Short mmCIF file of C-alpha atoms in Angstrom, two decimals:
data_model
loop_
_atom_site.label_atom_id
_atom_site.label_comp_id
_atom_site.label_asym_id
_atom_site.label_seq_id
_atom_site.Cartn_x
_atom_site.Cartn_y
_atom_site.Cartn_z
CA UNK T 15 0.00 0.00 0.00
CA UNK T 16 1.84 3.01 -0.78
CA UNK T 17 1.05 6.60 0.62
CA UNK T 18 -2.32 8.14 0.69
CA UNK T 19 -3.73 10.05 -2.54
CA UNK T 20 -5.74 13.13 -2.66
CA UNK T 21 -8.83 13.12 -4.12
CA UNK T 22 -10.26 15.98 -6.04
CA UNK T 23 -11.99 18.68 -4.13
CA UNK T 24 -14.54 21.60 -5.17
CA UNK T 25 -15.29 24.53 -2.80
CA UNK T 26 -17.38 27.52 -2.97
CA UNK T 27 -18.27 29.16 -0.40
CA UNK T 28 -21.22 31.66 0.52
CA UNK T 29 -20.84 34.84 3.50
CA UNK T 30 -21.49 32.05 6.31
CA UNK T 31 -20.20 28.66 5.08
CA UNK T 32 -17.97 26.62 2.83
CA UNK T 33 -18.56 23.89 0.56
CA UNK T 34 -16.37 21.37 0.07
CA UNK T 35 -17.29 18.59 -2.69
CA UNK T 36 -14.59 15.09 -2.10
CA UNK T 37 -14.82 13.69 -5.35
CA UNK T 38 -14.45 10.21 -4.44
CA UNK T 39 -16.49 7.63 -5.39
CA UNK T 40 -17.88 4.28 -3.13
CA UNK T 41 -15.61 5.86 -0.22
CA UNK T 42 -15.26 3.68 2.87
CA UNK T 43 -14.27 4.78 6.29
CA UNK T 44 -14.96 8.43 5.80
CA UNK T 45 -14.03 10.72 8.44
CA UNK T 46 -14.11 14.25 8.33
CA UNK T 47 -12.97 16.69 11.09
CA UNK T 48 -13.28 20.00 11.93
CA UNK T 49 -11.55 22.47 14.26
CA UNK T 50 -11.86 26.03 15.54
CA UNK T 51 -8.76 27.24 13.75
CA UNK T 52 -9.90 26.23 10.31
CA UNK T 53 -7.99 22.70 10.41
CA UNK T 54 -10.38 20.61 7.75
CA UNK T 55 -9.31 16.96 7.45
CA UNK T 56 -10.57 14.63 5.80
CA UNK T 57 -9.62 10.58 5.06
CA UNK T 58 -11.58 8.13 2.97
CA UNK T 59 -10.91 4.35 1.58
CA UNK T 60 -11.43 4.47 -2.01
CA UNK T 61 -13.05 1.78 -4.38
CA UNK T 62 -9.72 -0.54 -4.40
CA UNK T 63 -8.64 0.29 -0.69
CA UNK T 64 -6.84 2.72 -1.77
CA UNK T 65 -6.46 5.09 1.20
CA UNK T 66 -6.71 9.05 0.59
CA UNK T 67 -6.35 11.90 2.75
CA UNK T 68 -5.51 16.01 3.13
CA UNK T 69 -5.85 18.51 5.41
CA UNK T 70 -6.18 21.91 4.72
CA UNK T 71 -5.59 25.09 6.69
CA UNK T 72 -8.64 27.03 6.11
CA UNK T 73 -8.50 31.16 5.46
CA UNK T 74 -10.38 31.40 9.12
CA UNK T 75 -11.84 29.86 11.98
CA UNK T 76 -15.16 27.75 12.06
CA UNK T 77 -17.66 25.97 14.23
CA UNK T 78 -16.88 22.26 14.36
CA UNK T 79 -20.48 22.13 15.21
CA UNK T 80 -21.81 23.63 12.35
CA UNK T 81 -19.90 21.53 9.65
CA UNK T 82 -22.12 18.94 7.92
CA UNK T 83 -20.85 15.64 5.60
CA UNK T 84 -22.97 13.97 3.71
CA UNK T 85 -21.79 11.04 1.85
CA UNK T 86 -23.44 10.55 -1.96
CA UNK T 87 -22.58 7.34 -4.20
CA UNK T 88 -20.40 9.42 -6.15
CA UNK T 89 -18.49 12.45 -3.88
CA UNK T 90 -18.55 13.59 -0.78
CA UNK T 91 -20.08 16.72 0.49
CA UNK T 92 -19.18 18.93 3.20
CA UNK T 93 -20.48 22.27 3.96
CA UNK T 94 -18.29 24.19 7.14
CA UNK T 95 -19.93 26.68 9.11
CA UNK T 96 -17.68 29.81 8.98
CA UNK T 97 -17.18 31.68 12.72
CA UNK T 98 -18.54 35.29 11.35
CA UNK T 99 -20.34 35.63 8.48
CA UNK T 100 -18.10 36.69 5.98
CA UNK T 101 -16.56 36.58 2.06
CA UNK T 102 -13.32 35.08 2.46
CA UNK T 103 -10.80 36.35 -0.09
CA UNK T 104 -9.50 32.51 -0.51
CA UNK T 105 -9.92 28.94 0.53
CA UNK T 106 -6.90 28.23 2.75
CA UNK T 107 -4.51 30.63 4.61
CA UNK T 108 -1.70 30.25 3.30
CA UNK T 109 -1.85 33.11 -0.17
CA UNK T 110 0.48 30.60 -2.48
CA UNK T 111 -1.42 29.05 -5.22
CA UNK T 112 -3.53 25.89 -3.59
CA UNK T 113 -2.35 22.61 -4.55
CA UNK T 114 -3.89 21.63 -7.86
CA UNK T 115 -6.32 19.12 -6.56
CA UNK T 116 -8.43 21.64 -4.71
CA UNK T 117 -10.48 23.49 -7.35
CA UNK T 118 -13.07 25.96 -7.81
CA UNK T 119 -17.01 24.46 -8.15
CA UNK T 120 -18.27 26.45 -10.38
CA UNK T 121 -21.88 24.88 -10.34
CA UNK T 122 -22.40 26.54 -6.57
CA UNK T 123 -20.17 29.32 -6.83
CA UNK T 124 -21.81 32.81 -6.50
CA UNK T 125 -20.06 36.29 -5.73
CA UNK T 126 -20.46 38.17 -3.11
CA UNK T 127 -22.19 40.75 -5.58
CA UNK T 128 -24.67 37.85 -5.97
CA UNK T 129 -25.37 38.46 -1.96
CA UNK T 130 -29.37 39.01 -3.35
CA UNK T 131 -29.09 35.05 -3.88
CA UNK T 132 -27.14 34.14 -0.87
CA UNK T 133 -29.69 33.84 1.94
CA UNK T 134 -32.40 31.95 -0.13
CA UNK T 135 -30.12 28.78 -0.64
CA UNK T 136 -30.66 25.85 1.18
CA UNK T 137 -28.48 23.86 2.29
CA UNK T 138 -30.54 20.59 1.22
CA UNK T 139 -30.45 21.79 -2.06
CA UNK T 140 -26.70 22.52 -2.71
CA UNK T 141 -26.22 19.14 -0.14
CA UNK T 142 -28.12 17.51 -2.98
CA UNK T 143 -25.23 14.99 -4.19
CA UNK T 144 -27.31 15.10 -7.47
CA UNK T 145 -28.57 11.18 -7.05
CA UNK T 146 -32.42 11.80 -6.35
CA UNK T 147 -32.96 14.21 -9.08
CA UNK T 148 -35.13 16.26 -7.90
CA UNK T 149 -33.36 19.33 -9.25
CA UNK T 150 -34.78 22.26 -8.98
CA UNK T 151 -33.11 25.47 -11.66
CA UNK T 152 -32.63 27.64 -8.82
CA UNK T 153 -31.89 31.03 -10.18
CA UNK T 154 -30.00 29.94 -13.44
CA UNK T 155 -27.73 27.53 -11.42
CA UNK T 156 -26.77 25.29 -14.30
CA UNK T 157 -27.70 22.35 -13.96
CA UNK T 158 -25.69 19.59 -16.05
CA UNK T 159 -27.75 16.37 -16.02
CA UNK T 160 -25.97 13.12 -16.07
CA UNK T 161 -24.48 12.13 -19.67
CA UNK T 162 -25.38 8.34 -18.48
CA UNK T 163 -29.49 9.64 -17.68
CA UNK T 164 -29.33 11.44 -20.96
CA UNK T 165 -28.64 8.48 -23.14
CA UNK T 166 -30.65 5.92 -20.79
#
């Protein structure tokens, strides 16, 4: 077994929380933690036991408390309950360029000139690891359906 991998992770964030999407699919042994400084880690078993893990250094403090995981077929999803409600400039704390697995989700990105949005979005909704399909085109949010659906 050699070292742990990272999987590929999405964030966007809104004035009180961040999302983080784990792209990892049929992950075992998840465990996600939280602390007060902004510590996020994470560790999974992927489909072949192969183990993966990271830890990032978030831009600010949070409430352990407040951070949610739910676990879909295909990713993970974690949504982190910032400590005051407000547009961080970045992800992590460090200003260097993030390593290249952690990448912007565009899908439930919004600005903070899109603030007019930002209270109306539920969490359900952008928890919504796109399995049940009961999508719902929330203000222009694209919505990609699944190739595989398409052509079924």
């Amino acid at each position: 077994m050699g070292s742990s991998k990272q999987p590929e992770v999405l964030w966007a964030q809104r004035s009180d929380k961040i999302y983080l999407t784990i792209a990892l699919p049929d992950a075992k042994d998840v465990s996600v933690k939280c602390e007060v400084d902004g510590r996020f880690s994470f560790s999974a078993v992927g489909v072949d036991g192969q183990p993966f893990s990271f830890t990032l250094q978030l831009y600010s403090n949070i409430i352990p408390e407040g951070c949610k995981t739910k676990i879909g077929l295909r990713n993970i999803l974690c949504s982190v309950q910032k400590e005051k409600k407000d547009w961080w400039k970045r992800l992590l704390k460090s200003d260097g360029k993030p390593a290249p697995y952690i990448k912007v989700d565009w899908n439930k990105w919004r600005d903070e000139d899109d603030v007019a949005s930002d209270d109306d979005d539920d969490d359900d909704d952008l928890l919504n690891t796109g399995e049940d399909d009961g999508s719902s085109d929330d203000e222009g949010m694209l919505y990609l359906p699944d190739l595989e659906k398409a052509r079924a």
